[in-house]
C-alpha positions as a LaTeX table, in Angstrom:
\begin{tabular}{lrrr}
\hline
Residue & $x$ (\AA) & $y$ (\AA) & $z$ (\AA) \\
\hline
Unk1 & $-15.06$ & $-52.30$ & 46.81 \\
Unk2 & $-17.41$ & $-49.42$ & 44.99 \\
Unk3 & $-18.81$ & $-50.47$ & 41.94 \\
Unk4 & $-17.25$ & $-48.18$ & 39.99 \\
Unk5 & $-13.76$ & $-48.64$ & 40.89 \\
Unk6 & $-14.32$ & $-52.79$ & 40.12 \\
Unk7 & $-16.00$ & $-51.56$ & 36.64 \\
Unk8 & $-12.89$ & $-49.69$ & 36.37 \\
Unk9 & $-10.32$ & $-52.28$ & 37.20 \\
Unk10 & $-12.56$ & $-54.98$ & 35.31 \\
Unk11 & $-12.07$ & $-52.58$ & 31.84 \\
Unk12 & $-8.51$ & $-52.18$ & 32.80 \\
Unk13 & $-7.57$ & $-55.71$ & 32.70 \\
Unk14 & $-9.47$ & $-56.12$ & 29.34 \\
Unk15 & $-7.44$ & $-53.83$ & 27.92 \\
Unk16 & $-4.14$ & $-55.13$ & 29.10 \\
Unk17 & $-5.33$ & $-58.21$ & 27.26 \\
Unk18 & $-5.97$ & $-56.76$ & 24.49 \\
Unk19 & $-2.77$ & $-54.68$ & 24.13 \\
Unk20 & $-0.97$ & $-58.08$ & 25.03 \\
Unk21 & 0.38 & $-57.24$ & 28.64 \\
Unk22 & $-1.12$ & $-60.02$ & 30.24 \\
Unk23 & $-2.05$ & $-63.47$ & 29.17 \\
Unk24 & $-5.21$ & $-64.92$ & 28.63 \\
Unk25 & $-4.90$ & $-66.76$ & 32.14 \\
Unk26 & $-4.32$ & $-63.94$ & 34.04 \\
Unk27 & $-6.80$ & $-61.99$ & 32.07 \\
Unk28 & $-9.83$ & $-64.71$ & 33.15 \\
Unk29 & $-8.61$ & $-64.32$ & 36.29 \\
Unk30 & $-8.88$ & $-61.03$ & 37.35 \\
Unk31 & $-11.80$ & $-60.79$ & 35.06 \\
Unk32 & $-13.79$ & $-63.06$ & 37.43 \\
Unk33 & $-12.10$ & $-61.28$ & 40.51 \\
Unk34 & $-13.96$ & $-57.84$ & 39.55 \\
Unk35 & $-17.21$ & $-59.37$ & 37.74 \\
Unk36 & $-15.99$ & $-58.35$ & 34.19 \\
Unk37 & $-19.20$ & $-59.94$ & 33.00 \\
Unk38 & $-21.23$ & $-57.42$ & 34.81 \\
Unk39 & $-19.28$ & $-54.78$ & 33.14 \\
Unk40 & $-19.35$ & $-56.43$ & 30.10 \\
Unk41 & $-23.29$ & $-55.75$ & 30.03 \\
Unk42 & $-22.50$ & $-51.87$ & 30.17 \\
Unk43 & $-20.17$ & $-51.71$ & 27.84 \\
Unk44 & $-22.25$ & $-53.51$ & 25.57 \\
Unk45 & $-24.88$ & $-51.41$ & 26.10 \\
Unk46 & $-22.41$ & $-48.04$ & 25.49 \\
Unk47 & $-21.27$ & $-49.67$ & 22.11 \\
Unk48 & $-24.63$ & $-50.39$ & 20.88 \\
Unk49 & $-25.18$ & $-46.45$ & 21.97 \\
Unk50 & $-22.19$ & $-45.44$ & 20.09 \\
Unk51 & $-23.14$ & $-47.68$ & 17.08 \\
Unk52 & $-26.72$ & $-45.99$ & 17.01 \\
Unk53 & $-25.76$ & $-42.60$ & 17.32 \\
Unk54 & $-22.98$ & $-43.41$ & 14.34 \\
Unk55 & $-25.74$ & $-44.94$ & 11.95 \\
Unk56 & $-28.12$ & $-42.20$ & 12.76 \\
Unk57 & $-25.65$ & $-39.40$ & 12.17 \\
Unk58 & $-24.14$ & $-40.81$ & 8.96 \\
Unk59 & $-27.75$ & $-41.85$ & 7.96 \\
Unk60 & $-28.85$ & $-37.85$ & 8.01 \\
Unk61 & $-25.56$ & $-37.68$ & 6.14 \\
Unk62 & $-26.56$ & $-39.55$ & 3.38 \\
Unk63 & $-30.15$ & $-37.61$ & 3.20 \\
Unk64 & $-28.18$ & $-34.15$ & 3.00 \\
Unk65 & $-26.03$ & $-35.08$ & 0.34 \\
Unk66 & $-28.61$ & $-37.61$ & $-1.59$ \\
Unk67 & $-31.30$ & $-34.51$ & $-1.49$ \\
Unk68 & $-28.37$ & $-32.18$ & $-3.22$ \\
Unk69 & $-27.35$ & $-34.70$ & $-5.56$ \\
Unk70 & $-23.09$ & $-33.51$ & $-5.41$ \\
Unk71 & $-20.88$ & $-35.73$ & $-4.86$ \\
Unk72 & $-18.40$ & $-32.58$ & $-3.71$ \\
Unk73 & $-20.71$ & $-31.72$ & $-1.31$ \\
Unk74 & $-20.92$ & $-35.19$ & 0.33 \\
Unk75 & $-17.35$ & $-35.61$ & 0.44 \\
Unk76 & $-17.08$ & $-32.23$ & 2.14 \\
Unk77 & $-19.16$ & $-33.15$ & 5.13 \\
Unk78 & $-18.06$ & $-36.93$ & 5.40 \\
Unk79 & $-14.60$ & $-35.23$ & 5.52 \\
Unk80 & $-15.02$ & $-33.33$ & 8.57 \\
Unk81 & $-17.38$ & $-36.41$ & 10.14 \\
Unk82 & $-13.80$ & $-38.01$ & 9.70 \\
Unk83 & $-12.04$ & $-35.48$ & 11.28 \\
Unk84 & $-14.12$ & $-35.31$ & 14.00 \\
Unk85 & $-14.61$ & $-38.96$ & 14.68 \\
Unk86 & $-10.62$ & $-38.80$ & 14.51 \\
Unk87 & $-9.74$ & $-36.05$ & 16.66 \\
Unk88 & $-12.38$ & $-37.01$ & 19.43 \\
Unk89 & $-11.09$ & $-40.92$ & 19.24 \\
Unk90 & $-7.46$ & $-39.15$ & 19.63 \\
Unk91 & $-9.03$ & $-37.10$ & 22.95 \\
Unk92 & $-10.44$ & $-40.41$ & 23.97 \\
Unk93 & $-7.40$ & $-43.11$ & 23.51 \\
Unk94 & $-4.65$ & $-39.73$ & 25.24 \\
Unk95 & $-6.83$ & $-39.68$ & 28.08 \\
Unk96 & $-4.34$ & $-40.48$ & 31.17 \\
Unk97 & $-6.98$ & $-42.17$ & 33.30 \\
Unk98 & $-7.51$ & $-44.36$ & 30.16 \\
Unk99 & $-11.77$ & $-44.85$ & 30.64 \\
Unk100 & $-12.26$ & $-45.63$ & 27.07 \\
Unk101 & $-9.20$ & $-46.76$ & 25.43 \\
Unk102 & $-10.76$ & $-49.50$ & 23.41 \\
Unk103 & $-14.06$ & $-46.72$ & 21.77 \\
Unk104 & $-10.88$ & $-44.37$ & 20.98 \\
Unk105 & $-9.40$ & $-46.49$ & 18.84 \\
Unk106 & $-12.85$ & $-47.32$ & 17.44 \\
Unk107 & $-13.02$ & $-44.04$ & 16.55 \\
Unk108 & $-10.39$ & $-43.23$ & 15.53 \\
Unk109 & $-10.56$ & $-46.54$ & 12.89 \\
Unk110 & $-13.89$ & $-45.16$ & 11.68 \\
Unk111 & $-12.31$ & $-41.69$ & 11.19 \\
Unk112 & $-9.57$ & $-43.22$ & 8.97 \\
Unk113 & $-12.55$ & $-45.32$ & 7.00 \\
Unk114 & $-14.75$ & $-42.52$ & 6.68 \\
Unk115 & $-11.81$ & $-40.38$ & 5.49 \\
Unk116 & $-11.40$ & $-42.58$ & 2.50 \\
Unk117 & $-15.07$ & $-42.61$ & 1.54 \\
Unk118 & $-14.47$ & $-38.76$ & 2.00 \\
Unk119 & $-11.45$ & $-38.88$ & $-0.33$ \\
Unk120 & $-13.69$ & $-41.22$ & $-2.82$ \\
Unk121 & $-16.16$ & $-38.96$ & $-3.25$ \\
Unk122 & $-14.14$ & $-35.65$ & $-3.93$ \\
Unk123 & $-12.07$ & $-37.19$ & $-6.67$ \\
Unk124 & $-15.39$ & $-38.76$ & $-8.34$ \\
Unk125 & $-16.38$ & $-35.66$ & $-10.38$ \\
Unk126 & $-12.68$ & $-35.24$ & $-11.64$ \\
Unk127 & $-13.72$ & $-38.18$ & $-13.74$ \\
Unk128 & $-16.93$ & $-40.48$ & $-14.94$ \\
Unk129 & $-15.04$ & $-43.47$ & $-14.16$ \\
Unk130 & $-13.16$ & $-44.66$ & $-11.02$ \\
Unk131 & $-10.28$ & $-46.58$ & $-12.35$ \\
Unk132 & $-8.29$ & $-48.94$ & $-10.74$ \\
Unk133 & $-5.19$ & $-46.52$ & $-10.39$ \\
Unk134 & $-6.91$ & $-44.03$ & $-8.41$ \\
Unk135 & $-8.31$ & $-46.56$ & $-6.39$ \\
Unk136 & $-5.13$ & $-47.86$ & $-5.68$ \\
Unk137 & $-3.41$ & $-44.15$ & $-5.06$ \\
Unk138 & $-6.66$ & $-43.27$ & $-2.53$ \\
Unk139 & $-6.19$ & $-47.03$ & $-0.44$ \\
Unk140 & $-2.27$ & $-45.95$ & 0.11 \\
Unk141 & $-2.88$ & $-43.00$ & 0.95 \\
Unk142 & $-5.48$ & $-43.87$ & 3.70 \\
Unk143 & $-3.13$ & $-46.06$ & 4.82 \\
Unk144 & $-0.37$ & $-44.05$ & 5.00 \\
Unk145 & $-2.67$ & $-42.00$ & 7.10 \\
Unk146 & $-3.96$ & $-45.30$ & 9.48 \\
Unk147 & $-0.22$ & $-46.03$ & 9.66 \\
Unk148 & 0.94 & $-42.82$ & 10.61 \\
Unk149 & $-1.72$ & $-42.48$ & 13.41 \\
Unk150 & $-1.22$ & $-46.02$ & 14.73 \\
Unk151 & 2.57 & $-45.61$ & 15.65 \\
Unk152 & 1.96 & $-41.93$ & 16.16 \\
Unk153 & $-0.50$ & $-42.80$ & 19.40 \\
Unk154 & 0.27 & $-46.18$ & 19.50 \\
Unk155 & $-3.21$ & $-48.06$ & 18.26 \\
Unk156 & $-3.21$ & $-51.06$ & 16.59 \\
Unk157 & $-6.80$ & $-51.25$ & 15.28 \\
Unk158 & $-5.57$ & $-48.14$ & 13.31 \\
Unk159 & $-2.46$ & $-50.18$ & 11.49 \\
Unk160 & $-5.40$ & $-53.24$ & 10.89 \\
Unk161 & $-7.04$ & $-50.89$ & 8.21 \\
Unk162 & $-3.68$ & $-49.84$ & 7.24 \\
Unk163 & $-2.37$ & $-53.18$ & 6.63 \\
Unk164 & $-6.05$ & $-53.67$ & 4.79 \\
Unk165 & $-5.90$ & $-50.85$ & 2.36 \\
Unk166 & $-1.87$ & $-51.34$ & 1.46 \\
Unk167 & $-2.69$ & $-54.61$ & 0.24 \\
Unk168 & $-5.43$ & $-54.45$ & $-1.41$ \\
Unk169 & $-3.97$ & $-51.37$ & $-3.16$ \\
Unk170 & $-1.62$ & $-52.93$ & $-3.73$ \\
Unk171 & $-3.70$ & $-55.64$ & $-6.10$ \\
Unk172 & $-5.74$ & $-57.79$ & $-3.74$ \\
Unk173 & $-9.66$ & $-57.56$ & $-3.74$ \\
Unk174 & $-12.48$ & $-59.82$ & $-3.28$ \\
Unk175 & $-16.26$ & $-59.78$ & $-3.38$ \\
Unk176 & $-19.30$ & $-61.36$ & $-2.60$ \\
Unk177 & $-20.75$ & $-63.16$ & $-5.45$ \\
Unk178 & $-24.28$ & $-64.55$ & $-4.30$ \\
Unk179 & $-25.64$ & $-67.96$ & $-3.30$ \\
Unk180 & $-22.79$ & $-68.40$ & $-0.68$ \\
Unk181 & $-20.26$ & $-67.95$ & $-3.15$ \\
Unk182 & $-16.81$ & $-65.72$ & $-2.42$ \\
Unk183 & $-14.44$ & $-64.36$ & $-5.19$ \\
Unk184 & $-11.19$ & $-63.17$ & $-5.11$ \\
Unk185 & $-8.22$ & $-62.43$ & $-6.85$ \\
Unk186 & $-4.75$ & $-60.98$ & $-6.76$ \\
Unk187 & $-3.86$ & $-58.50$ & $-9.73$ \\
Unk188 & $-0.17$ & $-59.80$ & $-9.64$ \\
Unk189 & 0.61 & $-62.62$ & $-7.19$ \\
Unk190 & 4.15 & $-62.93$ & $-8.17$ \\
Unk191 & 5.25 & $-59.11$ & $-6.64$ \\
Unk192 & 2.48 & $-59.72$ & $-3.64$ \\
Unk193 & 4.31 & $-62.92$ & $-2.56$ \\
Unk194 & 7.40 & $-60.95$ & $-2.54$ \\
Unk195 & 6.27 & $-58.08$ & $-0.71$ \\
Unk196 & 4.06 & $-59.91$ & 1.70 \\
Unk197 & 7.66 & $-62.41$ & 2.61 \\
Unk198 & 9.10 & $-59.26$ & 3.03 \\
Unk199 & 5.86 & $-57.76$ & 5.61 \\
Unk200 & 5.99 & $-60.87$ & 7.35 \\
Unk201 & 9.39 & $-60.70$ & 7.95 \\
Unk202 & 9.39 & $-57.62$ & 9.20 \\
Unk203 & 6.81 & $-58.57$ & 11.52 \\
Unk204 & 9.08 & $-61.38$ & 12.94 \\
Unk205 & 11.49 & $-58.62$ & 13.66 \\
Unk206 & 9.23 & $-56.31$ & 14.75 \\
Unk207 & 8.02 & $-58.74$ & 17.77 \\
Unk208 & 11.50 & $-59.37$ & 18.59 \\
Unk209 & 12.49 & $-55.01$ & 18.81 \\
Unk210 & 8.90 & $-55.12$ & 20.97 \\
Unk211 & 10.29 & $-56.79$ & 23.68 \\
Unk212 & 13.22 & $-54.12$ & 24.36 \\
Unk213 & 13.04 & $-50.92$ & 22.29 \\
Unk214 & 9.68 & $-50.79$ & 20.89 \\
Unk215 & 7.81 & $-52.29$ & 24.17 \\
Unk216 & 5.37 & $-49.21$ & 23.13 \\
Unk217 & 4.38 & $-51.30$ & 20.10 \\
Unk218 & 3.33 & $-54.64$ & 21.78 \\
Unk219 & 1.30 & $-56.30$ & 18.92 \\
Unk220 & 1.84 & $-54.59$ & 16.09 \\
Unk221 & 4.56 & $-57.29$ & 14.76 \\
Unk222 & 2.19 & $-59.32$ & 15.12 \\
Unk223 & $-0.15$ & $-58.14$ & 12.93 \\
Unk224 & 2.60 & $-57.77$ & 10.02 \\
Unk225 & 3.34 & $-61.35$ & 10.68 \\
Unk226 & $-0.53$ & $-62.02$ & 10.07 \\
Unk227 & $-0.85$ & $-60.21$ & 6.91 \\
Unk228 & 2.25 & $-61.22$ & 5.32 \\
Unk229 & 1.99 & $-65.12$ & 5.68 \\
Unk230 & $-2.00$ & $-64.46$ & 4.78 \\
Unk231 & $-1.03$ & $-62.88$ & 1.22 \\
Unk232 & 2.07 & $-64.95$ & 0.81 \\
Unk233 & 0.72 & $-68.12$ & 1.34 \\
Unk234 & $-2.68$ & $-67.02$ & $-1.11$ \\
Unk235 & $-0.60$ & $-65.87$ & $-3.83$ \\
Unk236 & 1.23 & $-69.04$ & $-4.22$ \\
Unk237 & $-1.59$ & $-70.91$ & $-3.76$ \\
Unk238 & $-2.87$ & $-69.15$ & $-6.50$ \\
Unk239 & $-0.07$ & $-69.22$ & $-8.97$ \\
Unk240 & 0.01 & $-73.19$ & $-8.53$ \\
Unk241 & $-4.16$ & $-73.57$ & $-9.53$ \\
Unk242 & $-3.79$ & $-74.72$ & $-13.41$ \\
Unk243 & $-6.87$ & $-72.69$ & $-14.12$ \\
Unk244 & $-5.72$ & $-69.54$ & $-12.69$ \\
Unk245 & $-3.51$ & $-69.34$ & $-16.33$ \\
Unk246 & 0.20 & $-68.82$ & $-15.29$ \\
Unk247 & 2.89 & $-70.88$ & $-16.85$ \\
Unk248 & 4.96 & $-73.42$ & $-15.49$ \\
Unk249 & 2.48 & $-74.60$ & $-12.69$ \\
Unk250 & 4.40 & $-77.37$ & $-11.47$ \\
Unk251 & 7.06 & $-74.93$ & $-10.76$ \\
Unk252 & 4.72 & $-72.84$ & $-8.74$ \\
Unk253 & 3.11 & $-76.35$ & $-6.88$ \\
Unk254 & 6.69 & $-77.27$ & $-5.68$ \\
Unk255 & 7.44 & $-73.64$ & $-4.40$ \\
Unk256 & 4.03 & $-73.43$ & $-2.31$ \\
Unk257 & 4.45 & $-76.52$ & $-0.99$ \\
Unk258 & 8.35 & $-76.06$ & $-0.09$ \\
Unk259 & 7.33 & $-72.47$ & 1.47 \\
Unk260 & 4.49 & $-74.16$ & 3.67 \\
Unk261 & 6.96 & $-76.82$ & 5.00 \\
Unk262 & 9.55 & $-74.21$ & 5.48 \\
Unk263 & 6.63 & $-72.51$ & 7.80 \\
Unk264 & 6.29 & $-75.29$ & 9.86 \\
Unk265 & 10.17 & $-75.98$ & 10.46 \\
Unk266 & 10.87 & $-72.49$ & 10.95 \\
Unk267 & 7.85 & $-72.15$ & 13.33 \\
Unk268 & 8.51 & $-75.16$ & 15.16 \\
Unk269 & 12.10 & $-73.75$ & 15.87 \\
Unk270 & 11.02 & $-70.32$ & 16.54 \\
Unk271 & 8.39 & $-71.29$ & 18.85 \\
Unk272 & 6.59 & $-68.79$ & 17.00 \\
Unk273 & 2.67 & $-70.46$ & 16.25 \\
Unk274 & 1.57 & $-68.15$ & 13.69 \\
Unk275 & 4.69 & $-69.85$ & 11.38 \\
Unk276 & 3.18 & $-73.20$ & 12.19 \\
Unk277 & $-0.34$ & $-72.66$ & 12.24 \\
Unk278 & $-0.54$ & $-70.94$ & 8.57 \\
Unk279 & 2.29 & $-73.45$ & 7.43 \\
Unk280 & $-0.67$ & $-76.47$ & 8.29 \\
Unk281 & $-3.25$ & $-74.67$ & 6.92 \\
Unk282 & $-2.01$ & $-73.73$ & 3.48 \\
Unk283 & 0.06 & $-76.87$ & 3.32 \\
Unk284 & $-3.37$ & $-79.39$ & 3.62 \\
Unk285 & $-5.05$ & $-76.64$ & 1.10 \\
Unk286 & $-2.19$ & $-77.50$ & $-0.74$ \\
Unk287 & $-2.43$ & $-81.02$ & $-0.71$ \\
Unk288 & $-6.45$ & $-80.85$ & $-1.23$ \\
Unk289 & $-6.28$ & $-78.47$ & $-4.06$ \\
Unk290 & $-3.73$ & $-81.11$ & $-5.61$ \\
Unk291 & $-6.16$ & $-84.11$ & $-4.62$ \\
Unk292 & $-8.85$ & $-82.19$ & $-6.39$ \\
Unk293 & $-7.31$ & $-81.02$ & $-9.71$ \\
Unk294 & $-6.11$ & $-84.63$ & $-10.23$ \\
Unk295 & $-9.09$ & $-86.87$ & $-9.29$ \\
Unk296 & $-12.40$ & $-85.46$ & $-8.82$ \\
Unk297 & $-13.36$ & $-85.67$ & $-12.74$ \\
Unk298 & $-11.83$ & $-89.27$ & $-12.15$ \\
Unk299 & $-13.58$ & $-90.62$ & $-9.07$ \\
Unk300 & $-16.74$ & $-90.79$ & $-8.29$ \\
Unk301 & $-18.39$ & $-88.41$ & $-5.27$ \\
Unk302 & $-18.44$ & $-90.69$ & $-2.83$ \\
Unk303 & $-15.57$ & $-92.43$ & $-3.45$ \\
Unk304 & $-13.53$ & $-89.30$ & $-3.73$ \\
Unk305 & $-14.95$ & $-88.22$ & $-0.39$ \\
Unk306 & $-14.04$ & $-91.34$ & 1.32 \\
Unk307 & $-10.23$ & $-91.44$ & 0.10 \\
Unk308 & $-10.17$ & $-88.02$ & 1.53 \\
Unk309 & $-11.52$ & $-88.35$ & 5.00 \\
Unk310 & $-9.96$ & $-91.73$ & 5.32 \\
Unk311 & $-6.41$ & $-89.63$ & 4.39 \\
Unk312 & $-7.56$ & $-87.20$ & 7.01 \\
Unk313 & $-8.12$ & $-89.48$ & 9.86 \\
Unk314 & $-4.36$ & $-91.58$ & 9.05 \\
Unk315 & $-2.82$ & $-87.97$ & 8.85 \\
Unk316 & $-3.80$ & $-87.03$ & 12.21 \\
Unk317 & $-3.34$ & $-90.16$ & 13.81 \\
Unk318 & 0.29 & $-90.19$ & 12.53 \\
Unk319 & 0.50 & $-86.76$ & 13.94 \\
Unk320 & $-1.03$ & $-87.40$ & 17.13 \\
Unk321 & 1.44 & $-90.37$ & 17.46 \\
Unk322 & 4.35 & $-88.14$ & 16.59 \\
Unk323 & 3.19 & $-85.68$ & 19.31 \\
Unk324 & 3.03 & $-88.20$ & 21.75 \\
Unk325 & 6.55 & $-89.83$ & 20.76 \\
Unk326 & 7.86 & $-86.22$ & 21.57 \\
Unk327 & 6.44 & $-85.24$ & 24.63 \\
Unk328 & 6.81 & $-88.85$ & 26.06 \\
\hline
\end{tabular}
């Protein structure tokens, strides 16, 4: 076989993986069959090309509109970079051979980004300060945009940052603080856990439509699925911390930990492993947070660090036991 037909069918399974037509089995499979990892090399060495050529253009960007100090003016031109990153990732991922599917979308992801920083920069001298308001208008309305491309072409890196800027326009943000340290907060946790239940119960229906009517849209439920148990299960985790300064905290303890149970029974019947896997997750953050709050100014270190590994390693053999019980 030439070369460049294995490269070809090598980049064509890898993208049938990633768009969730094959399995991961099947995907190793045929990967070793046509050397993916020789084509991997190339199109490492074509991203690391594209990723130059991207920090070298926006990088004379930044000179041009740095040197004429106007924040108009920089908006102007990173507003047609976006366009132009868009409309050529659109020429890219509409190509019917399909050569680069996976740099389209790329693209077209960086368009939508850049198209906010565009967006940022025009509205900056209609003010001195950027308040949170029009922060949260210009996040929804770039991802009204990344939405509106994703299902429009059918990308799903585009409905990622879409996902990305509706929440956190919607109230979530974090930031780096320093020394290894991570904040972040939800503005108000109590309409975010009711919107994300209601994005992550879309998503559950969304999987379920992809398998007849919207087979076009194979893994885009799943992202909605993703996001929504992400937020909901972080905003009640924050509304039960007693420093985080909402009322009736026990109220909020015994609705996080009912919702994380209620993940694992209705993943378990489901068969549906993003249910289970953030129900486990949140539900031992859960039970450490509690475990924290309520003994580490009582205990000492090391003693507080031995109760909890040795409550580790009985919870997992217990589980392990259970699993074995079932399958037996």
């Amino acid at each position: 076989m030439r070369q460049s037909k294995s490269q070809l069918l090598a980049q064509e399974s890898a993208e049938w993986h990633h768009r969730g037509l094959i399995s991961a089995a099947v995907s190793a499979q045929l990967g070793r069959r046509y050397d993916r990892e020789s084509a991997s090399y190339s199109g490492l060495i074509s991203w690391l090309a594209l990723s130059a050529m991207c920090l070298l253009g926006f990088a004379v960007l930044a000179i041009i509109v740095l040197s004429s100090q106007s924040a108009t003016l920089g908006g102007g031109i990173l507003g047609a970079a976006a366009v132009a990153l868009w409309y050529r990732g659109i020429r890219m991922t509409s190509d019917p051979l399909k050569r680069h599917p996976v740099t389209g979308s790329a693209l077209v992801t960086v368009g939508l980004a850049a198209a906010y920083g565009a967006m940022t920069l025009l509205t900056l001298p209609i003010g001195d300060s950027f308040n949170d308001t029009r922060f949260s208008v210009l996040l929804t309305v770039t991802a009204a945009l990344s939405m509106a491309t994703a299902y429009q072409y059918h990308l799903r890196w585009p409905l990622l940052l879409s996902l990305l800027c509706l929440f956190h326009g919607l109230g979530a943000w974090h930031e780096y603080a320093g020394n290894g340290d991570y904040i972040a907060n939800i503005q108000d946790p109590r309409t975010m856990a009711v919107i994300a239940a209601l994005c992550a119960n879309f998503g559950l229906w969304h999987q379920h439509a992809e398998e007849g009517r919207l087979r076009h849209l194979v893994g885009f439920g799943r992202l909605y699925v993703i996001f929504g148990l992400l937020y909901l299960d972080c905003s009640l985790w924050f509304l039960s911390l007693a420093s985080y300064g909402e009322d009736h905290v026990l109220r909020w303890v015994l609705l996080f930990s009912a919702i994380c149970v209620a993940q694992i029974i209705a993943g378990a019947r489901l068969k549906e492993g993003k249910l289970t896997g953030f129900g486990i997750v949140f539900l031992s953050i859960d039970l450490y947070t509690r475990f924290f709050e309520h003994f580490w100014g009582r205990l000492s270190l090391g003693l507080f660090l031995l109760i909890a590994g040795l409550s580790a390693v009985v919870l997992g053999w217990l589980f392990e036991r259970h699993a074995g019980a079932a399958t037996a």
